[in-house]
Amino acid sequence: MAIFILLILGLIFGALLGFAAIRFKVEGNPLVEQLDALLPQTQCGQCQYPGCKPYAEALAQGDAVNKCVPGGQETMEKIAELLGVDPEPLAPENDAIPVPTLVFIREPDCIGCTKCIQACPVDAIVGAAKHMHTVIQADCTGCNLCIPVCPTDCIEIVPAKTGLAAWSPTKPENFATSVQYLQRIPIQWH
Amino acid sequence: MALKSSNYRTTDNTPDQIPIYTFHGGIHPPQNKIPANVPSQHNLKLAEKLYLPLITTKGQKLTSKFSISMETPEQAQKIRIPVQKGQVIAEDPNGFVPPLHAPASGTIIGIENVSSSHPSGISVPMLVLKTSPEQQWVDLPSMKFEEALASPASDIIQKIFQAGIVGLGGAAFPTSIKLSTKKPIHQLILNGAECEPYISCDDRLMQDKAMEILQGACILAHAVSATEVVIAIEDNKPEAIQSLKKQRSEFNQTKVTIGIVTIPTKYPSGGEKQLIEILTGQQVPRGKLPADLGLIVQNIATTKAVYDAIIEGKPLIDRLVSLCGDKIPQSANYLVPFGTPVRHLLTEAQVNLQQIKQVIMGGPMMGHNLLSLKTPIMKSCNCLIVPSEKELPNPLNTLACIRCGLCSEACPVDLLPQQLYWHAKAEEWEKADKLNLFDCIECGACAYVCPSKIPLVDYYRFAKSKTIDQKADAIKGQKARIHHEKKQARLDQIENEKAQRRKDRAVAAKQRQPQSAQPEKQDNKDNSQTLLASNTTASDANPGVDPKKQAIADAIERVRQKKLAKAHLEQQIPEKTSETGETP
């Protein structure tokens, strides 16, 4: 009798588990989605993968965490934390804090070859064959993939923000060095 | 929380006797205000050159009304555009920022990059106006007070916009936008608290221009269809209260009830949300505006500017600025035309420029140091402080936080300044955001009480700026991801379509094969029998036979046929030539 009851219970729970495995199946790898969300989405390919998602997939497979150049130190540390691995130093040439940039097409020099349009990973360049192209600055991620393909070198890198928009308060360490507000440093009059 | 302080009541006529509440925290710093009996200086010598920024401190761009070409130095030197006092010289193409008017008659001699009054001191393009000795106003469309109250509200709001009026309390938010709310407004609050130490320009205005302020208040109330006006004044300004009450008794109008309410002196009771809490006991919820509670708050100086704009037709071209601090021989409120460089104002006030170390624009709690004396005075500047070393000494270096909790007791918004400080220092933006960092009004009460002299507000500004940047980056990244995925999907689709077409072509080729053999058959009638044979092999092909092998076999067969046909032709050609050879 006891064996029979256990058998029945086993069958019921087995059926439940089997049902749950199908009903609540997770499509795709949730880790990849989380990693993708951490990456800066510039789609620049500097990690040697064709976009942020492929690098996220590679990271989930155990690739090195220090390949994202635009993300810099901060992104690397977040990825390492999520994956539970030790942070790795960035390549020395990538060590500098990335300054957000955009590209700008010098329109008189553009011959309308459409090569940059094909290279742009986020469709931020508009134009047609033998017609001038231009960059939609709000959509440009600053990946610079359009620069090497341009036959006339008419694409230049410009800072993403200029003037007042580019300024932000720096981290105050104490009143004496705090430069913005209640600062007490001598002022240079001019 | 809003506690009713029952012992704080005025004992005047009814509209002045409203219950007064209080807000959490607050501080009582030394006042250091200019003595109330010092008259304001209206006869400031006009500066030789006025600098009028084409970019506001919020980063909004204005476009000049004139086409100024400065591509070559010769062109730049030739610019001479005469303007009259009060003429519109720059406008916002988006129609958000009210227009900028010439504060004086003279000539515009170009655009120059000058350090702005933004805390960063970054240079922005400014129109340079060389003032002329004779001052000539443009035509001013004046209006009687009764006419103003009879004209539609939308006209009044439009005129306020055209007059270039923004909130003169410090935030410089366009007044017309605040007034064009769709929500029903029952009460207009005039903010005469002026709670920050040193500043006394509104106090001076209430003493000197009480009638204008009362009329301006009626016009503002009419613009939002409010029937009640409450003028809130801190009890450290008895002369202002007296003056307003006297003028109110002489002011006969019945449209609105005007209450003049005395509130206890406490910093920062002049904050919009704090003042509402004092007067109504209600807190403005996060993400909501005072208009959601049926209230609208306007500054005293703004109200006076509205009076000037509607009744006298004068656009906003100057304001009262408190000039104070130990290094100023004669502290007073000066009527300063916009664009006047700080250097000119200080020189006129007999300040020894060699001896000053710093100039603070705005009050001592919320102001910032100026980086250049060329910076012009603009609409949001209510105070300039030139302190001595003794007055605002160099603070000692910051010490460690001792978790005393004085900051949370002082916070008027009831936040946790200490927690926010730790999170800002550790750069944990999400955690700071969760503790309502963005409700911080940056009043500086926490930093004032901090025994360790931690520049708390600077940390909050830093954290706010970073959080905003991070959120913007996240939105941009999300957009880039979607664009990239769509592009990838499109490329994949094109690739699939190509593959499909290739497949289709292959299938079509296979189907065409028997037919393509047909014309050959007609060409080579002699070989019809062999062709027929090959046809049958093709059509009767066993479906089990590999199509590739079949195709190769077919091709070999076709080549063989062609060779045969060629050989046949070659046989015929010699015959023909022999024939032709025979004819001659």
mmCIF file with all atom_site columns, N, CA and C in Angstrom, chain B residues 289-328:
data_model
loop_
_atom_site.group_PDB
_atom_site.id
_atom_site.type_symbol
_atom_site.label_atom_id
_atom_site.label_alt_id
_atom_site.label_comp_id
_atom_site.label_asym_id
_atom_site.label_entity_id
_atom_site.label_seq_id
_atom_site.pdbx_PDB_ins_code
_atom_site.Cartn_x
_atom_site.Cartn_y
_atom_site.Cartn_z
_atom_site.occupancy
_atom_site.B_iso_or_equiv
_atom_site.pdbx_formal_charge
_atom_site.auth_seq_id
_atom_site.auth_comp_id
_atom_site.auth_asym_id
_atom_site.auth_atom_id
_atom_site.pdbx_PDB_model_num
ATOM 1   N N  . LEU B 1 289 ? 2.423  70.053  -9.617  1.00 0.00 ? 289 LEU B N  1
ATOM 2   C CA . LEU B 1 289 ? 2.708  71.477  -9.533  1.00 0.00 ? 289 LEU B CA 1
ATOM 3   C C  . LEU B 1 289 ? 1.739  72.111  -8.540  1.00 0.00 ? 289 LEU B C  1
ATOM 4   N N  . PRO B 1 290 ? 2.082  73.304  -8.039  1.00 0.00 ? 290 PRO B N  1
ATOM 5   C CA . PRO B 1 290 ? 1.135  73.991  -7.153  1.00 0.00 ? 290 PRO B CA 1
ATOM 6   C C  . PRO B 1 290 ? -0.237 74.153  -7.813  1.00 0.00 ? 290 PRO B C  1
ATOM 7   N N  . ALA B 1 291 ? -0.251 74.267  -9.166  1.00 0.00 ? 291 ALA B N  1
ATOM 8   C CA . ALA B 1 291 ? -1.529 74.431  -9.872  1.00 0.00 ? 291 ALA B CA 1
ATOM 9   C C  . ALA B 1 291 ? -2.452 73.243  -9.635  1.00 0.00 ? 291 ALA B C  1
ATOM 10  N N  . ASP B 1 292 ? -1.874 72.060  -9.352  1.00 0.00 ? 292 ASP B N  1
ATOM 11  C CA . ASP B 1 292 ? -2.705 70.888  -9.069  1.00 0.00 ? 292 ASP B CA 1
ATOM 12  C C  . ASP B 1 292 ? -3.481 71.057  -7.765  1.00 0.00 ? 292 ASP B C  1
ATOM 13  N N  . LEU B 1 293 ? -2.994 71.953  -6.893  1.00 0.00 ? 293 LEU B N  1
ATOM 14  C CA . LEU B 1 293 ? -3.708 72.244  -5.652  1.00 0.00 ? 293 LEU B CA 1
ATOM 15  C C  . LEU B 1 293 ? -4.553 73.515  -5.804  1.00 0.00 ? 293 LEU B C  1
ATOM 16  N N  . GLY B 1 294 ? -4.609 74.040  -7.032  1.00 0.00 ? 294 GLY B N  1
ATOM 17  C CA . GLY B 1 294 ? -5.383 75.259  -7.265  1.00 0.00 ? 294 GLY B CA 1
ATOM 18  C C  . GLY B 1 294 ? -4.642 76.511  -6.815  1.00 0.00 ? 294 GLY B C  1
ATOM 19  N N  . LEU B 1 295 ? -3.324 76.432  -6.742  1.00 0.00 ? 295 LEU B N  1
ATOM 20  C CA . LEU B 1 295 ? -2.535 77.564  -6.262  1.00 0.00 ? 295 LEU B CA 1
ATOM 21  C C  . LEU B 1 295 ? -1.534 77.980  -7.327  1.00 0.00 ? 295 LEU B C  1
ATOM 22  N N  . ILE B 1 296 ? -1.159 79.226  -7.297  1.00 0.00 ? 296 ILE B N  1
ATOM 23  C CA . ILE B 1 296 ? -0.078 79.692  -8.165  1.00 0.00 ? 296 ILE B CA 1
ATOM 24  C C  . ILE B 1 296 ? 0.747  80.674  -7.338  1.00 0.00 ? 296 ILE B C  1
ATOM 25  N N  . VAL B 1 297 ? 2.065  80.522  -7.413  1.00 0.00 ? 297 VAL B N  1
ATOM 26  C CA . VAL B 1 297 ? 2.946  81.364  -6.604  1.00 0.00 ? 297 VAL B CA 1
ATOM 27  C C  . VAL B 1 297 ? 3.746  82.264  -7.520  1.00 0.00 ? 297 VAL B C  1
ATOM 28  N N  . GLN B 1 298 ? 3.756  83.548  -7.216  1.00 0.00 ? 298 GLN B N  1
ATOM 29  C CA . GLN B 1 298 ? 4.559  84.491  -7.984  1.00 0.00 ? 298 GLN B CA 1
ATOM 30  C C  . GLN B 1 298 ? 5.407  85.326  -7.039  1.00 0.00 ? 298 GLN B C  1
ATOM 31  N N  . ASN B 1 299 ? 6.544  85.729  -7.560  1.00 0.00 ? 299 ASN B N  1
ATOM 32  C CA . ASN B 1 299 ? 7.472  86.525  -6.776  1.00 0.00 ? 299 ASN B CA 1
ATOM 33  C C  . ASN B 1 299 ? 7.030  87.994  -6.779  1.00 0.00 ? 299 ASN B C  1
ATOM 34  N N  . ILE B 1 300 ? 7.442  88.755  -5.783  1.00 0.00 ? 300 ILE B N  1
ATOM 35  C CA . ILE B 1 300 ? 7.085  90.181  -5.677  1.00 0.00 ? 300 ILE B CA 1
ATOM 36  C C  . ILE B 1 300 ? 7.613  90.974  -6.873  1.00 0.00 ? 300 ILE B C  1
ATOM 37  N N  . ALA B 1 301 ? 8.903  90.750  -7.194  1.00 0.00 ? 301 ALA B N  1
ATOM 38  C CA . ALA B 1 301 ? 9.507  91.504  -8.301  1.00 0.00 ? 301 ALA B CA 1
ATOM 39  C C  . ALA B 1 301 ? 8.820  91.159  -9.625  1.00 0.00 ? 301 ALA B C  1
ATOM 40  N N  . THR B 1 302 ? 8.416  89.896  -9.783  1.00 0.00 ? 302 THR B N  1
ATOM 41  C CA . THR B 1 302 ? 7.697  89.493  -10.996 1.00 0.00 ? 302 THR B CA 1
ATOM 42  C C  . THR B 1 302 ? 6.376  90.252  -11.087 1.00 0.00 ? 302 THR B C  1
ATOM 43  N N  . THR B 1 303 ? 5.692  90.376  -9.934  1.00 0.00 ? 303 THR B N  1
ATOM 44  C CA . THR B 1 303 ? 4.398  91.067  -9.911  1.00 0.00 ? 303 THR B CA 1
ATOM 45  C C  . THR B 1 303 ? 4.556  92.531  -10.317 1.00 0.00 ? 303 THR B C  1
ATOM 46  N N  . LYS B 1 304 ? 5.612  93.149  -9.821  1.00 0.00 ? 304 LYS B N  1
ATOM 47  C CA . LYS B 1 304 ? 5.897  94.538  -10.197 1.00 0.00 ? 304 LYS B CA 1
ATOM 48  C C  . LYS B 1 304 ? 6.193  94.612  -11.707 1.00 0.00 ? 304 LYS B C  1
ATOM 49  N N  . ALA B 1 305 ? 6.923  93.632  -12.233 1.00 0.00 ? 305 ALA B N  1
ATOM 50  C CA . ALA B 1 305 ? 7.234  93.619  -13.665 1.00 0.00 ? 305 ALA B CA 1
ATOM 51  C C  . ALA B 1 305 ? 5.960  93.456  -14.490 1.00 0.00 ? 305 ALA B C  1
ATOM 52  N N  . VAL B 1 306 ? 5.011  92.669  -13.974 1.00 0.00 ? 306 VAL B N  1
ATOM 53  C CA . VAL B 1 306 ? 3.729  92.483  -14.669 1.00 0.00 ? 306 VAL B CA 1
ATOM 54  C C  . VAL B 1 306 ? 2.973  93.811  -14.702 1.00 0.00 ? 306 VAL B C  1
ATOM 55  N N  . TYR B 1 307 ? 2.989  94.526  -13.580 1.00 0.00 ? 307 TYR B N  1
ATOM 56  C CA . TYR B 1 307 ? 2.344  95.850  -13.550 1.00 0.00 ? 307 TYR B CA 1
ATOM 57  C C  . TYR B 1 307 ? 2.956  96.749  -14.620 1.00 0.00 ? 307 TYR B C  1
ATOM 58  N N  . ASP B 1 308 ? 4.294  96.805  -14.659 1.00 0.00 ? 308 ASP B N  1
ATOM 59  C CA . ASP B 1 308 ? 4.989  97.659  -15.639 1.00 0.00 ? 308 ASP B CA 1
ATOM 60  C C  . ASP B 1 308 ? 4.607  97.267  -17.064 1.00 0.00 ? 308 ASP B C  1
ATOM 61  N N  . ALA B 1 309 ? 4.533  95.960  -17.301 1.00 0.00 ? 309 ALA B N  1
ATOM 62  C CA . ALA B 1 309 ? 4.277  95.474  -18.662 1.00 0.00 ? 309 ALA B CA 1
ATOM 63  C C  . ALA B 1 309 ? 2.858  95.787  -19.104 1.00 0.00 ? 309 ALA B C  1
ATOM 64  N N  . ILE B 1 310 ? 1.874  95.591  -18.223 1.00 0.00 ? 310 ILE B N  1
ATOM 65  C CA . ILE B 1 310 ? 0.473  95.734  -18.634 1.00 0.00 ? 310 ILE B CA 1
ATOM 66  C C  . ILE B 1 310 ? 0.029  97.190  -18.563 1.00 0.00 ? 310 ILE B C  1
ATOM 67  N N  . ILE B 1 311 ? 0.292  97.856  -17.470 1.00 0.00 ? 311 ILE B N  1
ATOM 68  C CA . ILE B 1 311 ? -0.228 99.208  -17.277 1.00 0.00 ? 311 ILE B CA 1
ATOM 69  C C  . ILE B 1 311 ? 0.629  100.240 -18.005 1.00 0.00 ? 311 ILE B C  1
ATOM 70  N N  . GLU B 1 312 ? 1.957  100.102 -17.895 1.00 0.00 ? 312 GLU B N  1
ATOM 71  C CA . GLU B 1 312 ? 2.822  101.109 -18.520 1.00 0.00 ? 312 GLU B CA 1
ATOM 72  C C  . GLU B 1 312 ? 3.377  100.640 -19.859 1.00 0.00 ? 312 GLU B C  1
ATOM 73  N N  . GLY B 1 313 ? 3.195  99.360  -20.170 1.00 0.00 ? 313 GLY B N  1
ATOM 74  C CA . GLY B 1 313 ? 3.664  98.843  -21.453 1.00 0.00 ? 313 GLY B CA 1
ATOM 75  C C  . GLY B 1 313 ? 5.159  98.614  -21.518 1.00 0.00 ? 313 GLY B C  1
ATOM 76  N N  . LYS B 1 314 ? 5.838  98.747  -20.379 1.00 0.00 ? 314 LYS B N  1
ATOM 77  C CA . LYS B 1 314 ? 7.299  98.621  -20.370 1.00 0.00 ? 314 LYS B CA 1
ATOM 78  C C  . LYS B 1 314 ? 7.713  97.158  -20.305 1.00 0.00 ? 314 LYS B C  1
ATOM 79  N N  . PRO B 1 315 ? 8.587  96.729  -21.212 1.00 0.00 ? 315 PRO B N  1
ATOM 80  C CA . PRO B 1 315 ? 9.109  95.369  -21.082 1.00 0.00 ? 315 PRO B CA 1
ATOM 81  C C  . PRO B 1 315 ? 10.098 95.284  -19.922 1.00 0.00 ? 315 PRO B C  1
ATOM 82  N N  . LEU B 1 316 ? 10.453 94.053  -19.560 1.00 0.00 ? 316 LEU B N  1
ATOM 83  C CA . LEU B 1 316 ? 11.370 93.833  -18.440 1.00 0.00 ? 316 LEU B CA 1
ATOM 84  C C  . LEU B 1 316 ? 12.795 94.093  -18.923 1.00 0.00 ? 316 LEU B C  1
ATOM 85  N N  . ILE B 1 317 ? 13.379 95.202  -18.493 1.00 0.00 ? 317 ILE B N  1
ATOM 86  C CA . ILE B 1 317 ? 14.745 95.524  -18.934 1.00 0.00 ? 317 ILE B CA 1
ATOM 87  C C  . ILE B 1 317 ? 15.685 95.803  -17.766 1.00 0.00 ? 317 ILE B C  1
ATOM 88  N N  . ASP B 1 318 ? 15.157 95.864  -16.566 1.00 0.00 ? 318 ASP B N  1
ATOM 89  C CA . ASP B 1 318 ? 16.048 96.080  -15.418 1.00 0.00 ? 318 ASP B CA 1
ATOM 90  C C  . ASP B 1 318 ? 15.431 95.443  -14.182 1.00 0.00 ? 318 ASP B C  1
ATOM 91  N N  . ARG B 1 319 ? 16.192 95.383  -13.110 1.00 0.00 ? 319 ARG B N  1
ATOM 92  C CA . ARG B 1 319 ? 15.670 94.833  -11.872 1.00 0.00 ? 319 ARG B CA 1
ATOM 93  C C  . ARG B 1 319 ? 16.470 95.389  -10.703 1.00 0.00 ? 319 ARG B C  1
ATOM 94  N N  . LEU B 1 320 ? 15.913 95.227  -9.511  1.00 0.00 ? 320 LEU B N  1
ATOM 95  C CA . LEU B 1 320 ? 16.632 95.618  -8.303  1.00 0.00 ? 320 LEU B CA 1
ATOM 96  C C  . LEU B 1 320 ? 17.579 94.490  -7.927  1.00 0.00 ? 320 LEU B C  1
ATOM 97  N N  . VAL B 1 321 ? 18.818 94.863  -7.628  1.00 0.00 ? 321 VAL B N  1
ATOM 98  C CA . VAL B 1 321 ? 19.814 93.881  -7.208  1.00 0.00 ? 321 VAL B CA 1
ATOM 99  C C  . VAL B 1 321 ? 20.381 94.340  -5.870  1.00 0.00 ? 321 VAL B C  1
ATOM 100 N N  . SER B 1 322 ? 20.371 93.438  -4.889  1.00 0.00 ? 322 SER B N  1
ATOM 101 C CA . SER B 1 322 ? 20.972 93.776  -3.594  1.00 0.00 ? 322 SER B CA 1
ATOM 102 C C  . SER B 1 322 ? 22.479 93.662  -3.723  1.00 0.00 ? 322 SER B C  1
ATOM 103 N N  . LEU B 1 323 ? 23.164 94.744  -3.409  1.00 0.00 ? 323 LEU B N  1
ATOM 104 C CA . LEU B 1 323 ? 24.620 94.733  -3.474  1.00 0.00 ? 323 LEU B CA 1
ATOM 105 C C  . LEU B 1 323 ? 25.099 94.838  -2.036  1.00 0.00 ? 323 LEU B C  1
ATOM 106 N N  . CYS B 1 324 ? 25.660 93.767  -1.506  1.00 0.00 ? 324 CYS B N  1
ATOM 107 C CA . CYS B 1 324 ? 25.993 93.792  -0.091  1.00 0.00 ? 324 CYS B CA 1
ATOM 108 C C  . CYS B 1 324 ? 27.250 92.990  0.209   1.00 0.00 ? 324 CYS B C  1
ATOM 109 N N  . GLY B 1 325 ? 27.631 92.989  1.444   1.00 0.00 ? 325 GLY B N  1
ATOM 110 C CA . GLY B 1 325 ? 28.879 92.366  1.862   1.00 0.00 ? 325 GLY B CA 1
ATOM 111 C C  . GLY B 1 325 ? 29.787 93.411  2.458   1.00 0.00 ? 325 GLY B C  1
ATOM 112 N N  . ASP B 1 326 ? 30.723 92.965  3.281   1.00 0.00 ? 326 ASP B N  1
ATOM 113 C CA . ASP B 1 326 ? 31.600 93.897  4.010   1.00 0.00 ? 326 ASP B CA 1
ATOM 114 C C  . ASP B 1 326 ? 32.468 94.737  3.090   1.00 0.00 ? 326 ASP B C  1
ATOM 115 N N  . LYS B 1 327 ? 32.791 94.238  1.893   1.00 0.00 ? 327 LYS B N  1
ATOM 116 C CA . LYS B 1 327 ? 33.695 94.956  1.004   1.00 0.00 ? 327 LYS B CA 1
ATOM 117 C C  . LYS B 1 327 ? 32.978 96.063  0.216   1.00 0.00 ? 327 LYS B C  1
ATOM 118 N N  . ILE B 1 328 ? 31.674 96.194  0.440   1.00 0.00 ? 328 ILE B N  1
ATOM 119 C CA . ILE B 1 328 ? 30.931 97.224  -0.287  1.00 0.00 ? 328 ILE B CA 1
ATOM 120 C C  . ILE B 1 328 ? 30.750 98.423  0.644   1.00 0.00 ? 328 ILE B C  1
#
